[in-house]
Tab-separated table of C-alpha atoms and ligand atoms in Angstrom:
chain	number	residue	atom	x	y	z
J	11	MET	CA	0.000	0.000	0.000
J	12	THR	CA	1.372	3.400	-0.920
J	13	SER	CA	1.717	6.092	1.722
J	14	VAL	CA	-1.023	8.024	-0.081
J	15	ARG	CA	-3.403	5.094	0.350
J	16	LYS	CA	-2.460	4.769	4.018
J	17	ARG	CA	-3.266	8.411	4.576
J	18	SER	CA	-6.605	8.012	2.860
J	19	VAL	CA	-7.655	5.074	5.058
J	20	SER	CA	-6.861	7.068	8.224
J	21	HIS	CA	-8.543	10.145	6.850
J	22	ARG	CA	-11.669	8.353	5.648
J	23	LEU	CA	-12.126	6.516	8.953
J	24	SER	CA	-11.826	9.724	10.927
J	25	THR	CA	-14.243	11.514	8.575
J	26	LEU	CA	-16.728	8.679	9.050
J	27	ARG	CA	-16.374	8.939	12.830
J	28	SER	CA	-17.168	12.645	12.759
J	29	ASP	CA	-20.171	11.970	10.506
J	30	LEU	CA	-21.381	9.314	12.962
J	31	ALA	CA	-20.938	11.712	15.886
J	32	VAL	CA	-22.930	14.428	14.114
J	33	ALA	CA	-25.715	11.917	13.413
J	34	GLY	CA	-25.726	10.722	17.042
J	35	LEU	CA	-24.540	7.243	16.079
J	36	ASP	CA	-22.072	5.078	17.974
J	37	ALA	CA	-21.037	2.728	15.180
J	38	LEU	CA	-21.640	1.682	11.600
J	39	VAL	CA	-21.869	-1.862	10.282
J	40	VAL	CA	-20.424	-1.676	6.760
J	41	THR	CA	-21.787	-4.395	4.481
J	42	HIS	CA	-21.793	-2.630	1.106
J	43	LEU	CA	-18.521	-3.818	-0.467
J	44	PRO	CA	-17.668	-0.586	-2.349
J	45	ASN	CA	-18.011	1.279	0.960
J	46	LEU	CA	-15.826	-1.334	2.672
J	47	ARG	CA	-13.148	-0.863	0.011
J	48	TYR	CA	-13.367	2.915	0.250
J	49	LEU	CA	-12.986	2.956	4.034
J	50	THR	CA	-10.441	0.190	4.605
J	51	GLY	CA	-8.747	-0.538	1.266
J	52	PHE	CA	-9.999	-4.149	1.457
J	53	SER	CA	-11.286	-5.325	-1.920
J	54	GLY	CA	-12.512	-8.919	-1.526
J	55	THR	CA	-15.775	-10.297	-2.908
J	56	ALA	CA	-17.041	-10.784	0.661
J	57	GLY	CA	-16.349	-8.967	3.913
J	58	ALA	CA	-17.804	-6.500	6.375
J	59	ALA	CA	-16.704	-4.121	9.087
J	60	VAL	CA	-17.925	-2.822	12.403
J	61	ILE	CA	-16.619	0.697	12.874
J	62	SER	CA	-17.104	2.396	16.222
J	63	HIS	CA	-15.442	5.503	17.605
J	64	ALA	CA	-12.767	3.349	19.226
J	65	GLN	CA	-12.220	0.519	16.792
J	66	CYS	CA	-12.517	-0.716	13.222
J	67	LEU	CA	-13.083	-4.470	13.076
J	68	LEU	CA	-12.669	-5.886	9.579
J	69	VAL	CA	-14.552	-9.168	9.279
J	70	VAL	CA	-13.199	-11.514	6.591
J	71	ASP	CA	-13.264	-15.242	5.853
J	72	PHE	CA	-10.252	-17.549	5.420
J	73	ARG	CA	-9.991	-16.866	1.671
J	74	TYR	CA	-8.993	-13.292	2.392
J	75	GLU	CA	-7.058	-13.703	5.615
J	76	THR	CA	-3.618	-13.243	4.037
J	77	ALA	CA	-4.656	-10.244	1.978
J	78	ALA	CA	-6.382	-8.626	4.945
J	79	ARG	CA	-3.405	-9.183	7.264
J	80	ALA	CA	-1.023	-7.684	4.709
J	81	LEU	CA	-3.283	-4.676	4.372
J	82	VAL	CA	-3.530	-4.119	8.106
J	83	ALA	CA	0.197	-4.642	8.680
J	84	ASP	CA	0.826	-1.698	6.400
J	85	LEU	CA	-1.395	0.651	8.411
J	86	PRO	CA	-0.701	2.402	11.711
J	87	GLN	CA	-1.108	-0.108	14.516
J	88	GLY	CA	-4.651	-0.429	15.846
J	89	LEU	CA	-6.260	1.452	12.951
J	90	ILE	CA	-7.945	-1.746	11.761
J	91	ASP	CA	-8.248	-5.094	13.566
J	92	ILE	CA	-9.183	-8.329	11.849
J	93	ARG	CA	-11.929	-10.689	12.912
J	94	LEU	CA	-11.997	-14.020	11.085
J	95	VAL	CA	-15.305	-15.655	10.198
J	96	GLU	CA	-15.471	-19.066	11.869
J	97	ARG	CA	-18.994	-20.174	10.978
J	98	THR	CA	-20.995	-17.524	9.142
J	99	TYR	CA	-20.629	-13.805	8.471
J	100	ASP	CA	-23.745	-13.165	10.540
J	101	ASP	CA	-22.241	-14.951	13.555
J	102	ALA	CA	-18.963	-13.106	13.178
J	103	LEU	CA	-20.708	-9.758	12.793
J	104	GLY	CA	-22.922	-10.501	15.791
J	105	ASP	CA	-19.859	-11.327	17.924
J	106	ALA	CA	-18.068	-8.203	16.726
J	107	LEU	CA	-21.096	-6.073	17.646
J	108	VAL	CA	-21.448	-7.586	21.095
J	109	GLU	CA	-17.765	-7.148	21.854
J	110	SER	CA	-17.071	-3.748	20.480
J	111	VAL	CA	-20.120	-1.504	20.522
J	112	THR	CA	-22.976	-0.201	22.610
J	113	GLY	CA	-25.563	2.426	21.780
J	114	ARG	CA	-26.983	3.341	18.403
J	115	VAL	CA	-25.489	1.111	15.729
J	116	ALA	CA	-26.223	2.125	12.139
J	117	VAL	CA	-26.608	-0.462	9.400
J	118	GLU	CA	-26.535	0.245	5.668
J	119	ALA	CA	-30.217	-0.139	4.852
J	120	ALA	CA	-29.659	-0.243	1.093
J	121	SER	CA	-27.423	-3.311	1.288
J	122	MET	CA	-28.629	-5.243	4.343
J	123	THR	CA	-31.247	-7.940	3.964
J	124	VAL	CA	-34.155	-8.114	6.386
J	125	GLY	CA	-32.923	-11.611	7.325
J	126	ARG	CA	-29.492	-10.380	8.365
J	127	PHE	CA	-30.948	-7.383	10.172
J	128	ASN	CA	-33.204	-9.673	12.224
J	129	ARG	CA	-30.383	-12.081	13.057
J	130	LEU	CA	-28.105	-9.255	14.249
J	131	ALA	CA	-30.941	-7.696	16.246
J	132	ASP	CA	-31.574	-11.091	17.890
J	133	VAL	CA	-27.932	-11.391	18.910
J	134	LEU	CA	-27.998	-7.935	20.490
J	135	ASN	CA	-31.299	-8.595	22.279
J	136	ARG	CA	-30.039	-11.896	23.696
J	137	GLU	CA	-26.895	-10.223	24.915
J	138	GLN	CA	-28.808	-7.384	26.526
J	139	HIS	CA	-30.686	-9.789	28.754
J	140	GLN	CA	-27.396	-11.045	30.117
J	141	ALA	CA	-25.506	-7.818	30.555
J	142	ASP	CA	-26.168	-4.252	31.475
J	143	ARG	CA	-25.854	-2.830	28.002
J	144	ARG	CA	-28.171	-1.261	25.521
J	145	SER	CA	-27.610	-1.383	21.795
J	146	VAL	CA	-30.047	-0.788	19.033
J	147	LEU	CA	-29.701	-1.227	15.259
J	148	VAL	CA	-30.654	1.865	13.280
J	149	PRO	CA	-31.191	1.721	9.487
J	150	ALA	CA	-29.162	4.466	7.802
J	151	GLU	CA	-28.564	5.524	4.223
J	152	ARG	CA	-25.810	7.240	2.243
J	153	ILE	CA	-23.485	7.866	5.196
J	154	VAL	CA	-20.429	6.696	3.249
J	155	GLU	CA	-21.886	7.255	-0.240
J	156	ARG	CA	-22.239	10.976	0.421
J	157	ARG	CA	-18.484	11.215	1.085
J	158	ARG	CA	-17.612	8.964	-1.850
J	159	ALA	CA	-19.384	11.378	-4.221
J	160	VAL	CA	-16.535	13.889	-3.818
J	161	LYS	CA	-13.282	12.431	-5.060
J	162	ASP	CA	-9.882	13.149	-3.496
J	163	ALA	CA	-6.744	13.897	-5.518
J	164	VAL	CA	-5.728	10.245	-5.841
J	165	GLU	CA	-9.175	9.205	-7.020
J	166	ILE	CA	-9.264	12.071	-9.536
J	167	ASP	CA	-5.901	10.982	-10.973
J	168	THR	CA	-7.219	7.421	-11.259
J	169	LEU	CA	-10.451	8.483	-12.970
J	170	ARG	CA	-8.615	10.856	-15.311
J	171	GLU	CA	-6.301	8.050	-16.400
J	172	ALA	CA	-9.237	5.616	-16.719
J	173	ALA	CA	-11.094	8.087	-18.938
J	174	ARG	CA	-7.995	8.543	-21.084
J	175	LEU	CA	-7.709	4.764	-21.531
J	176	LEU	CA	-11.428	4.393	-22.313
J	177	SER	CA	-11.177	7.162	-24.897
J	178	ALA	CA	-8.390	5.197	-26.594
J	179	VAL	CA	-10.704	2.149	-26.702
J	180	ALA	CA	-13.548	4.271	-28.087
J	181	ARG	CA	-11.389	5.543	-30.944
J	182	GLN	CA	-11.025	1.933	-32.139
J	183	VAL	CA	-14.780	1.334	-32.210
J	184	PRO	CA	-15.665	2.868	-35.622
J	185	SER	CA	-13.429	0.291	-37.328
J	186	MET	CA	-15.395	-2.551	-35.636
J	187	LEU	CA	-18.674	-1.306	-37.023
J	188	ARG	CA	-19.244	-2.760	-40.488
J	189	PRO	CA	-22.418	-3.851	-42.283
J	190	GLY	CA	-23.069	-7.594	-41.813
J	191	ARG	CA	-21.466	-7.855	-38.368
J	192	ALA	CA	-23.721	-8.954	-35.495
J	193	GLU	CA	-24.168	-6.762	-32.421
J	194	VAL	CA	-22.737	-9.531	-30.201
J	195	GLU	CA	-19.570	-9.734	-32.313
J	196	ILE	CA	-19.011	-6.007	-32.049
J	197	ALA	CA	-19.668	-6.108	-28.291
J	198	ALA	CA	-17.094	-8.909	-27.918
J	199	ASP	CA	-14.529	-6.823	-29.819
J	200	ILE	CA	-15.174	-3.854	-27.570
J	201	ASP	CA	-14.812	-6.015	-24.437
J	202	MET	CA	-11.512	-7.366	-25.751
J	203	ALA	CA	-10.283	-3.846	-26.473
J	204	ILE	CA	-11.255	-2.839	-22.919
J	205	ARG	CA	-9.155	-5.654	-21.436
J	206	HIS	CA	-6.247	-5.008	-23.797
J	207	GLY	CA	-6.590	-1.304	-23.109
J	208	GLY	CA	-5.433	-1.601	-19.490
J	209	PHE	CA	-8.707	-2.247	-17.653
J	210	GLU	CA	-9.391	-5.001	-15.113
J	211	ARG	CA	-12.661	-5.757	-16.907
J	212	PRO	CA	-15.696	-4.107	-18.493
J	213	ALA	CA	-17.666	-2.081	-15.929
J	214	PHE	CA	-21.018	-3.477	-17.169
J	215	GLU	CA	-22.434	-5.468	-20.043
J	216	THR	CA	-21.488	-3.618	-23.219
J	217	ILE	CA	-24.430	-2.273	-25.213
J	218	VAL	CA	-24.400	-2.438	-29.015
J	219	ALA	CA	-27.863	-1.621	-30.322
J	220	GLY	CA	-28.488	-0.925	-33.997
J	221	GLY	CA	-31.569	0.197	-35.862
J	222	ASP	CA	-34.788	-0.046	-33.864
J	223	ASN	CA	-32.938	-1.919	-31.054
J	224	GLY	CA	-31.358	1.470	-30.341
J	225	ALA	CA	-34.744	2.704	-29.146
J	226	ARG	CA	-34.324	0.588	-25.994
J	227	PRO	CA	-31.857	2.421	-23.714
J	228	HIS	CA	-30.560	-0.780	-22.057
J	229	ALA	CA	-30.815	-3.156	-25.020
J	230	ARG	CA	-28.691	-6.308	-24.818
J	231	PRO	CA	-26.584	-7.009	-27.889
J	232	GLY	CA	-28.166	-9.693	-30.055
J	233	LYS	CA	-27.657	-11.508	-33.333
J	234	ARG	CA	-29.022	-8.621	-35.354
J	235	GLN	CA	-26.556	-7.600	-38.040
J	236	VAL	CA	-25.614	-4.013	-38.524
J	237	ARG	CA	-26.942	-2.625	-41.820
J	238	ASP	CA	-26.237	0.341	-44.021
J	239	GLY	CA	-28.366	3.233	-42.851
J	240	ASP	CA	-28.402	2.132	-39.180
J	241	TRP	CA	-27.564	4.327	-36.281
J	242	VAL	CA	-25.847	2.157	-33.636
J	243	VAL	CA	-25.771	2.982	-29.916
J	244	LEU	CA	-22.458	1.784	-28.401
J	245	ASP	CA	-22.241	2.110	-24.604
J	246	PHE	CA	-19.326	0.600	-22.708
J	247	GLY	CA	-17.110	1.124	-19.685
J	248	GLY	CA	-14.099	-0.207	-17.858
J	249	ILE	CA	-12.845	-0.677	-14.309
J	250	TYR	CA	-9.357	0.682	-13.714
J	251	ASP	CA	-7.732	0.267	-10.304
J	252	GLY	CA	-11.241	-0.249	-8.905
J	253	TYR	CA	-12.738	2.877	-10.519
J	254	CYS	CA	-15.398	2.888	-13.262
J	255	VAL	CA	-15.658	5.024	-16.376
J	256	ASP	CA	-18.484	4.925	-18.890
J	257	LEU	CA	-18.917	6.243	-22.445
J	258	THR	CA	-21.486	6.162	-25.257
J	259	ARG	CA	-21.293	7.089	-28.905
J	260	THR	CA	-24.052	6.606	-31.479
J	261	LEU	CA	-22.571	6.094	-34.924
J	262	PRO	CA	-24.196	6.004	-38.346
J	263	VAL	CA	-23.381	3.091	-40.649
J	264	GLY	CA	-22.934	4.362	-44.181
J	265	ALA	CA	-24.936	7.528	-44.540
J	266	GLY	CA	-27.233	6.755	-41.571
J	267	ALA	CA	-30.995	7.193	-41.860
J	268	LEU	CA	-31.958	10.810	-42.316
J	269	GLU	CA	-34.775	10.655	-39.746
J	270	LEU	CA	-32.278	10.006	-36.961
J	271	SER	CA	-29.715	12.553	-38.199
J	272	ARG	CA	-32.016	15.294	-36.958
J	273	VAL	CA	-32.411	13.483	-33.600
J	274	ALA	CA	-28.646	12.985	-33.327
J	275	ALA	CA	-28.033	16.698	-33.840
J	276	ALA	CA	-30.587	17.513	-31.112
J	277	VAL	CA	-29.024	15.030	-28.644
J	278	LEU	CA	-25.586	16.507	-29.287
J	279	GLU	CA	-26.940	19.978	-28.607
J	280	ALA	CA	-28.510	18.694	-25.342
J	281	HIS	CA	-25.229	17.015	-24.353
J	282	ASP	CA	-23.287	20.250	-24.925
J	283	ALA	CA	-25.884	22.311	-23.043
J	284	ALA	CA	-25.735	19.985	-20.018
J	285	ILE	CA	-21.926	20.080	-19.954
J	286	ALA	CA	-22.041	23.887	-20.156
J	287	ALA	CA	-24.360	23.870	-17.115
J	288	VAL	CA	-21.919	21.900	-14.929
J	289	LYS	CA	-20.269	24.177	-12.393
J	290	PRO	CA	-20.023	24.346	-8.611
J	291	GLY	CA	-23.366	25.389	-7.171
J	292	ALA	CA	-25.477	24.002	-10.019
J	293	ARG	CA	-28.129	21.576	-8.839
J	294	PRO	CA	-28.367	18.167	-10.538
J	295	SER	CA	-31.949	19.029	-11.559
J	296	GLN	CA	-30.653	22.189	-13.301
J	297	ILE	CA	-27.976	20.285	-15.225
J	298	ASP	CA	-30.581	17.716	-16.201
J	299	GLY	CA	-32.979	20.528	-17.101
J	300	ALA	CA	-30.442	22.075	-19.485
J	301	ALA	CA	-30.418	18.880	-21.570
J	302	ARG	CA	-34.158	18.326	-21.274
J	303	GLN	CA	-35.013	21.854	-22.388
J	304	VAL	CA	-32.990	21.495	-25.596
J	305	LEU	CA	-34.662	18.192	-26.452
J	306	ALA	CA	-38.098	19.640	-25.704
J	307	GLY	CA	-37.302	22.490	-28.083
J	308	HIS	CA	-36.811	19.889	-30.811
J	309	GLY	CA	-40.105	18.167	-29.993
J	310	LEU	CA	-38.282	15.300	-28.253
J	311	ALA	CA	-39.403	15.829	-24.639
J	312	ASP	CA	-41.156	12.457	-24.509
J	313	ALA	CA	-38.266	10.668	-26.213
J	314	PHE	CA	-35.881	11.275	-23.255
J	315	GLY	CA	-37.076	9.047	-20.430
J	316	HIS	CA	-33.996	8.616	-18.235
J	317	GLY	CA	-31.787	10.888	-16.136
J	318	THR	CA	-28.985	12.943	-17.691
J	319	GLY	CA	-26.183	11.319	-15.717
J	320	HIS	CA	-24.843	9.408	-12.726
J	321	GLY	CA	-21.792	9.553	-10.503
J	322	LEU	CA	-18.747	7.391	-11.278
J	323	GLY	CA	-16.324	5.873	-8.804
J	324	LEU	CA	-15.992	2.494	-7.135
J	325	GLU	CA	-19.444	1.843	-8.620
J	326	VAL	CA	-20.576	2.608	-12.139
J	327	HIS	CA	-23.803	4.176	-10.872
J	328	GLU	CA	-23.372	6.192	-7.705
J	329	ASP	CA	-24.065	9.660	-6.300
J	330	PRO	CA	-24.663	12.250	-7.554
J	331	ARG	CA	-27.662	11.354	-9.719
J	332	ILE	CA	-28.136	14.004	-12.398
J	333	SER	CA	-31.877	13.780	-12.708
J	334	LYS	CA	-35.031	15.832	-12.997
J	335	LEU	CA	-36.526	14.633	-9.759
J	336	PRO	CA	-35.503	16.895	-6.882
J	337	GLY	CA	-36.947	15.449	-3.715
J	338	ALA	CA	-36.937	11.822	-4.774
J	339	LEU	CA	-33.142	11.950	-4.801
J	340	PRO	CA	-30.829	14.478	-3.134
J	341	ASP	CA	-30.602	17.600	-5.279
J	342	ASP	CA	-27.675	19.127	-3.409
J	343	PRO	CA	-25.541	21.424	-5.583
J	344	VAL	CA	-22.545	19.794	-7.222
J	345	VAL	CA	-19.097	20.639	-5.839
J	346	PRO	CA	-15.515	20.402	-7.171
J	347	GLY	CA	-14.244	16.833	-7.110
J	348	MET	CA	-17.493	15.228	-8.232
J	349	VAL	CA	-17.198	12.993	-11.303
J	350	PHE	CA	-20.290	12.005	-13.249
J	351	THR	CA	-21.600	11.210	-16.704
J	352	ILE	CA	-23.572	13.464	-19.012
J	353	GLU	CA	-25.645	11.206	-21.257
J	354	PRO	CA	-28.820	12.589	-22.752
J	355	GLY	CA	-30.591	10.451	-25.328
J	356	ALA	CA	-33.679	10.301	-27.488
J	357	TYR	CA	-35.491	7.063	-28.294
J	358	LEU	CA	-38.143	6.601	-30.965
J	359	PRO	CA	-39.806	3.181	-30.715
J	360	GLY	CA	-39.710	1.323	-34.014
J	361	VAL	CA	-37.197	3.773	-35.468
J	362	GLY	CA	-34.071	3.895	-33.315
J	363	GLY	CA	-32.245	5.805	-30.636
J	364	VAL	CA	-29.331	8.131	-30.028
J	365	ARG	CA	-27.349	8.629	-26.820
J	366	ILE	CA	-24.092	10.523	-26.306
J	367	GLU	CA	-22.212	10.062	-23.035
J	368	ASP	CA	-19.075	11.670	-21.652
J	369	ASP	CA	-17.539	11.795	-18.178
J	370	VAL	CA	-16.965	15.122	-16.440
J	371	LEU	CA	-15.129	16.344	-13.348
J	372	VAL	CA	-16.481	19.400	-11.533
J	373	VAL	CA	-13.695	21.970	-11.083
J	374	GLU	CA	-13.624	25.420	-9.522
J	375	HIS	CA	-14.877	27.328	-12.573
J	376	GLY	CA	-16.936	24.729	-14.384
J	377	CYS	CA	-16.015	21.255	-15.482
J	378	GLU	CA	-13.276	19.286	-17.165
J	379	VAL	CA	-14.472	16.712	-19.698
J	380	LEU	CA	-12.373	13.641	-18.884
J	381	THR	CA	-13.302	11.583	-21.948
J	382	ASP	CA	-11.943	12.746	-25.289
J	383	VAL	CA	-13.438	11.015	-28.329
J	384	PRO	CA	-14.818	12.448	-31.603
J	385	ILE	CA	-18.634	12.533	-31.635
J	386	GLY	CA	-18.495	10.512	-34.853
J	387	PHE	CA	-21.234	12.049	-36.984
U	14	LIG	ZN1	-22.909	4.249	-20.417
U	15	LIG	ZN1	-23.773	5.869	-17.928
């Protein structure tokens, strides 16, 4: 672990503890793996932590014991302690709770099953009959996610490099797109280019959707062959050092049907308007509104049914959500250090669709577009 990473673990744990104190909480049970990685540096496919004001207990099973011990050995002594799972994660978490915390213990409501919640609550209740202690589980949301939305300098460097690598992949895509090739073949080529391009793996299932398939925003690539006159939506991403980037281009094959050329021009205008609206203090609903207003002006209000963007980081969809629904989701103004996509689209059932997606970083006076790929039409 680099010294920078060590500093971030210490810093993130102390930030979490102040957030818990402000919320009147005595501990947090971390079960959402991206949050676990963010806070401790541990990146297994299973694991959990109980973080109180005095202690951080990292709960792992035997598969990850060596990795977890190496990680902890590199940190200041006592910053993180390891608890090995002997029977089940629930048992180990229950033991860790009983030993290390009292008071109001937050759990991550978005990632904890009702079954696990009940089992942990049972353990605490049983224990409370035997000892003079009072603990209660409190469902909580977005405690860690809120902090993750604002990237630190190391994360920004990682995302900038990831976006540069994904842009290099995207520049190879036009040569993969030829009449007669099936969507699945093109998707496989893109996935290969992502792996060869320096990524751990694709960040999600690559979308290649030509012709009227393009009218479905999350179409899965099928056997349909690309034809002259198609517009093809190509949406793909990669994970680099744990961090996700995401990009879409919609490319015409041959001349591209005229009907969608007009739509493509409108989506590009909406994309540019949304990017121009990104600056510190802008609310997500305003950035989304900038794109939506342009599309409405072209008679495409009903053709744009999803949000304008989503945060990028250890997850491919995270805070902030750039959407039109203030209230349903937090509409707090964006701040420097946030990284998210701008991806307006327009979808005409039976005809086709167009989406254009780039990744932006909020900076002091506006935004820096991290991806750098020709629009392609
Ligand atoms: Zn995408
Ligand atoms: Zn996206």
